[in-house]
């Protein structure tokens, strides 16, 4: 039996031409595969049709993997790989499994000695750090902060204290519709000299990436509502 591979395929950030940001290996993978694990079938079909307009979408098998997927459903999702069929794990935006579903199926692939092949591509987290001017040698991605305000503020202050001790950059994100609440808590809770990078709408025409200290941000309150953003703090 053919030894299958799980191929991790990135997608563009924002509404840009995939040829501008994706390597040829991503195009080759999409052209050659007929088995894909995706977050949303409709948007995945649309993206594949854009990248490979001559590909017969009806010949593709899609397997849904998102935040609603139950652990007992993973056995069905990995079946093609166990049967020797190369399968692509397709992100909605950016890199698969980084602040993105997919880690559970990747772990299962490793447990079954299935080769995992990552393809390079855009990552809002890496691009934000690159452009921030903050510590790119010692950093930590913290994912989503707590939803409850008192717990979120406590976490922000803990990250600030750790950064003061270690010079570490702390990266975190929020659901776009809660960005303004997070930004307000940051500027009201952290010390004036703490640096904050706000990276918003990365990959879009109105991309916004600026680093200022908290005292400066208080003079420049942003409207980040429903705009995908990455936040990085460093003391």
Short mmCIF file of C-alpha atoms in Angstrom, two decimals:
data_model
loop_
_atom_site.label_atom_id
_atom_site.label_comp_id
_atom_site.label_asym_id
_atom_site.label_seq_id
_atom_site.Cartn_x
_atom_site.Cartn_y
_atom_site.Cartn_z
CA UNK A 1 0.00 0.00 0.00
CA UNK A 2 1.13 3.55 -0.78
CA UNK A 3 2.44 5.27 2.35
CA UNK A 4 0.26 8.33 2.66
CA UNK A 5 1.21 11.89 3.59
CA UNK A 6 -0.71 14.58 5.44
CA UNK A 7 0.17 17.81 3.62
CA UNK A 8 -0.35 21.08 5.50
CA UNK A 9 -1.45 23.70 2.95
CA UNK A 10 -1.50 27.43 3.79
CA UNK A 11 -3.89 29.97 2.29
CA UNK A 12 -3.58 33.74 1.82
CA UNK A 13 -4.38 36.26 4.52
CA UNK A 14 -7.01 38.57 3.10
CA UNK A 15 -8.32 38.89 -0.42
CA UNK A 16 -5.07 38.65 -2.38
CA UNK A 17 -3.96 36.66 -5.40
CA UNK A 18 -2.71 33.28 -4.07
CA UNK A 19 0.12 33.37 -6.62
CA UNK A 20 1.51 36.44 -4.83
CA UNK A 21 1.93 34.75 -1.44
CA UNK A 22 1.91 30.95 -1.82
CA UNK A 23 4.81 28.79 -3.03
CA UNK A 24 4.54 26.52 -6.07
CA UNK A 25 4.45 23.50 -3.76
CA UNK A 26 1.06 24.65 -2.43
CA UNK A 27 -0.32 24.87 -5.97
CA UNK A 28 1.10 21.45 -6.81
CA UNK A 29 -0.48 19.91 -3.71
CA UNK A 30 -3.89 21.37 -4.49
CA UNK A 31 -3.65 20.21 -8.11
CA UNK A 32 -2.66 16.66 -7.17
CA UNK A 33 -4.87 15.91 -4.15
CA UNK A 34 -8.49 14.79 -4.11
CA UNK A 35 -8.80 14.46 -0.34
CA UNK A 36 -8.89 17.54 1.90
CA UNK A 37 -9.51 18.21 5.59
CA UNK A 38 -11.07 21.68 5.90
CA UNK A 39 -12.77 24.04 8.35
CA UNK A 40 -15.54 25.06 5.98
CA UNK A 41 -16.39 23.13 2.82
CA UNK A 42 -17.94 26.04 0.93
CA UNK A 43 -14.94 28.36 1.34
CA UNK A 44 -12.52 25.48 0.67
CA UNK A 45 -14.26 24.68 -2.63
CA UNK A 46 -14.13 28.36 -3.57
CA UNK A 47 -10.40 28.58 -2.81
CA UNK A 48 -9.52 25.38 -4.69
CA UNK A 49 -11.53 26.56 -7.71
CA UNK A 50 -9.59 29.85 -7.64
CA UNK A 51 -6.19 28.12 -7.42
CA UNK A 52 -6.99 25.28 -9.81
CA UNK A 53 -9.86 26.37 -12.09
CA UNK A 54 -9.67 23.23 -14.25
CA UNK A 55 -9.86 20.80 -11.33
CA UNK A 56 -13.10 18.82 -11.04
CA UNK A 57 -14.39 19.83 -7.61
CA UNK A 58 -16.95 17.02 -7.65
CA UNK A 59 -14.12 14.46 -7.53
CA UNK A 60 -12.83 15.83 -4.23
CA UNK A 61 -13.67 14.30 -0.85
CA UNK A 62 -13.91 16.90 1.92
CA UNK A 63 -13.68 16.09 5.63
CA UNK A 64 -14.81 18.76 8.09
CA UNK A 65 -12.53 19.63 11.02
CA UNK A 66 -13.28 22.72 13.08
CA UNK A 67 -13.99 23.79 16.66
CA UNK A 68 -17.26 21.82 16.61
CA UNK A 69 -15.63 18.51 15.65
CA UNK A 70 -15.92 15.88 18.39
CA UNK A 71 -12.97 13.65 19.25
CA UNK A 72 -14.85 10.50 18.22
CA UNK A 73 -15.21 11.95 14.69
CA UNK A 74 -11.45 12.03 14.12
CA UNK A 75 -11.36 8.33 13.29
CA UNK A 76 -13.47 8.96 10.18
CA UNK A 77 -11.41 12.01 9.20
CA UNK A 78 -8.12 10.10 9.24
CA UNK A 79 -9.47 7.06 7.35
CA UNK A 80 -8.23 8.19 3.91
CA UNK A 81 -4.71 8.54 5.27
CA UNK A 82 -4.88 5.10 6.88
CA UNK A 83 -5.99 3.76 3.49
CA UNK A 84 -2.94 5.21 1.75
CA UNK A 85 -4.57 8.35 0.32
CA UNK A 86 -2.52 11.56 0.47
CA UNK A 87 -4.64 14.26 2.11
CA UNK A 88 -4.31 18.02 2.43
CA UNK A 89 -5.08 19.93 5.62
CA UNK A 90 -6.29 23.28 4.36
CA UNK A 91 -6.38 26.40 6.53
CA UNK A 92 -9.10 29.02 6.23
CA UNK A 93 -6.47 31.76 6.39
CA UNK A 94 -2.75 31.46 7.00
CA UNK A 95 -0.95 28.38 8.27
CA UNK A 96 -2.74 25.19 9.33
CA UNK A 97 -2.65 24.29 13.03
CA UNK A 98 -1.13 27.61 14.17
CA UNK A 99 -3.95 29.46 15.97
CA UNK A 100 -6.06 27.25 13.74
CA UNK A 101 -7.75 23.83 13.99
CA UNK A 102 -5.78 20.82 12.91
CA UNK A 103 -3.45 19.80 15.73
CA UNK A 104 -5.64 16.85 16.75
CA UNK A 105 -5.49 15.22 13.32
CA UNK A 106 -1.75 15.94 13.04
CA UNK A 107 -1.09 14.20 16.38
CA UNK A 108 -3.18 11.25 15.20
CA UNK A 109 -1.15 11.12 11.98
CA UNK A 110 2.10 10.96 13.97
CA UNK A 111 0.70 8.18 16.16
CA UNK A 112 -0.04 6.21 12.99
CA UNK A 113 3.42 6.85 11.46
CA UNK A 114 1.93 9.01 8.71
CA UNK A 115 4.38 11.56 7.32
CA UNK A 116 3.35 15.18 7.96
CA UNK A 117 4.56 17.62 5.28
CA UNK A 118 4.32 21.36 6.07
CA UNK A 119 4.25 23.88 3.22
CA UNK A 120 5.48 27.40 3.97
CA UNK A 121 3.10 30.31 3.70
CA UNK A 122 1.79 33.45 5.38
CA UNK A 123 1.24 33.52 9.14
CA UNK A 124 -0.34 36.57 10.75
CA UNK A 125 1.49 35.76 13.99
CA UNK A 126 4.95 35.55 12.40
CA UNK A 127 4.35 38.57 10.15
CA UNK A 128 3.17 40.66 13.10
CA UNK A 129 6.25 39.79 15.14
CA UNK A 130 8.53 40.48 12.17
CA UNK A 131 7.08 43.96 11.72
CA UNK A 132 6.70 44.85 15.41
CA UNK A 133 10.30 45.69 16.30
CA UNK A 134 9.78 43.71 19.51
CA UNK A 135 11.79 40.72 20.75
CA UNK A 136 11.90 38.10 18.01
CA UNK A 137 14.46 35.94 19.85
CA UNK A 138 12.43 35.28 22.97
CA UNK A 139 8.66 35.31 22.51
CA UNK A 140 5.53 33.38 23.46
CA UNK A 141 2.24 32.95 21.64
CA UNK A 142 -0.58 32.91 24.21
CA UNK A 143 -3.55 32.38 21.91
CA UNK A 144 -6.84 33.80 23.16
CA UNK A 145 -6.97 35.55 26.52
CA UNK A 146 -9.84 34.88 28.97
CA UNK A 147 -13.26 36.20 27.94
CA UNK A 148 -14.21 37.49 31.43
CA UNK A 149 -12.84 40.99 31.89
CA UNK A 150 -11.39 40.54 35.38
CA UNK A 151 -9.56 37.37 34.32
CA UNK A 152 -8.39 39.00 31.09
CA UNK A 153 -6.93 42.00 32.94
CA UNK A 154 -5.22 39.68 35.43
CA UNK A 155 -3.68 37.73 32.53
CA UNK A 156 -2.51 40.92 30.80
CA UNK A 157 -0.74 42.08 33.95
CA UNK A 158 0.84 38.64 34.40
CA UNK A 159 2.19 38.78 30.85
CA UNK A 160 3.49 42.31 31.44
CA UNK A 161 5.26 41.21 34.63
CA UNK A 162 6.83 38.24 32.86
CA UNK A 163 8.02 40.49 30.03
CA UNK A 164 9.58 42.89 32.53
CA UNK A 165 11.54 39.99 34.05
CA UNK A 166 12.54 38.22 30.83
CA UNK A 167 12.30 40.85 28.01
CA UNK A 168 10.00 38.34 26.31
CA UNK A 169 7.45 39.42 23.70
CA UNK A 170 3.97 38.11 24.42
CA UNK A 171 1.68 37.58 21.44
CA UNK A 172 -2.08 37.10 21.72
CA UNK A 173 -5.25 37.34 19.67
CA UNK A 174 -8.98 37.82 20.12
CA UNK A 175 -12.18 37.12 18.22
CA UNK A 176 -12.48 40.19 15.93
CA UNK A 177 -15.82 41.28 17.39
CA UNK A 178 -14.21 41.48 20.86
CA UNK A 179 -11.08 43.39 19.78
CA UNK A 180 -12.23 46.78 21.05
CA UNK A 181 -12.89 45.41 24.55
CA UNK A 182 -9.45 43.82 24.62
CA UNK A 183 -7.72 46.97 23.35
CA UNK A 184 -9.54 49.07 25.99
CA UNK A 185 -8.42 46.70 28.76
CA UNK A 186 -4.83 46.80 27.51
CA UNK A 187 -4.53 50.59 27.49
CA UNK A 188 -6.32 50.95 30.82
CA UNK A 189 -4.53 48.15 32.67
CA UNK A 190 -0.89 48.16 31.56
CA UNK A 191 1.90 50.56 32.50
CA UNK A 192 2.47 53.66 30.35
CA UNK A 193 5.96 52.56 29.26
CA UNK A 194 4.92 49.05 28.12
CA UNK A 195 5.18 48.60 24.36
CA UNK A 196 2.22 47.30 22.38
CA UNK A 197 2.14 46.31 18.72
CA UNK A 198 -1.26 46.21 17.04
CA UNK A 199 -1.26 44.36 13.71
CA UNK A 200 -4.62 44.60 11.97
CA UNK A 201 -5.99 43.26 8.67
CA UNK A 202 -2.66 41.70 7.70
CA UNK A 203 -2.55 40.97 3.99
CA UNK A 204 -5.33 43.43 3.16
CA UNK A 205 -4.97 46.80 1.40
CA UNK A 206 -5.70 48.61 4.67
CA UNK A 207 -3.13 46.59 6.65
CA UNK A 208 -2.14 48.41 9.85
CA UNK A 209 0.93 47.49 11.93
CA UNK A 210 2.23 49.95 14.53
CA UNK A 211 4.12 49.69 17.81
CA UNK A 212 3.74 52.39 20.46
CA UNK A 213 3.89 52.49 24.22
CA UNK A 214 0.65 52.45 26.19
CA UNK A 215 0.84 56.18 26.94
CA UNK A 216 0.91 56.88 23.19
CA UNK A 217 -1.88 54.41 22.43
CA UNK A 218 -4.13 56.23 24.92
CA UNK A 219 -3.92 59.23 22.58
CA UNK A 220 -4.70 57.06 19.53
CA UNK A 221 -7.69 54.90 20.38
CA UNK A 222 -8.40 52.45 17.55
CA UNK A 223 -11.57 50.94 16.18
CA UNK A 224 -10.67 47.27 15.68
CA UNK A 225 -14.21 45.91 15.65
CA UNK A 226 -14.50 42.87 13.38
CA UNK A 227 -10.96 43.43 12.03
CA UNK A 228 -8.65 40.41 12.48
CA UNK A 229 -5.82 41.59 14.72
CA UNK A 230 -2.70 40.38 16.50
CA UNK A 231 -1.45 42.03 19.69
CA UNK A 232 2.12 41.91 21.01
CA UNK A 233 3.35 43.42 24.26
CA UNK A 234 6.85 43.85 25.61
CA UNK A 235 8.15 45.88 28.51
#
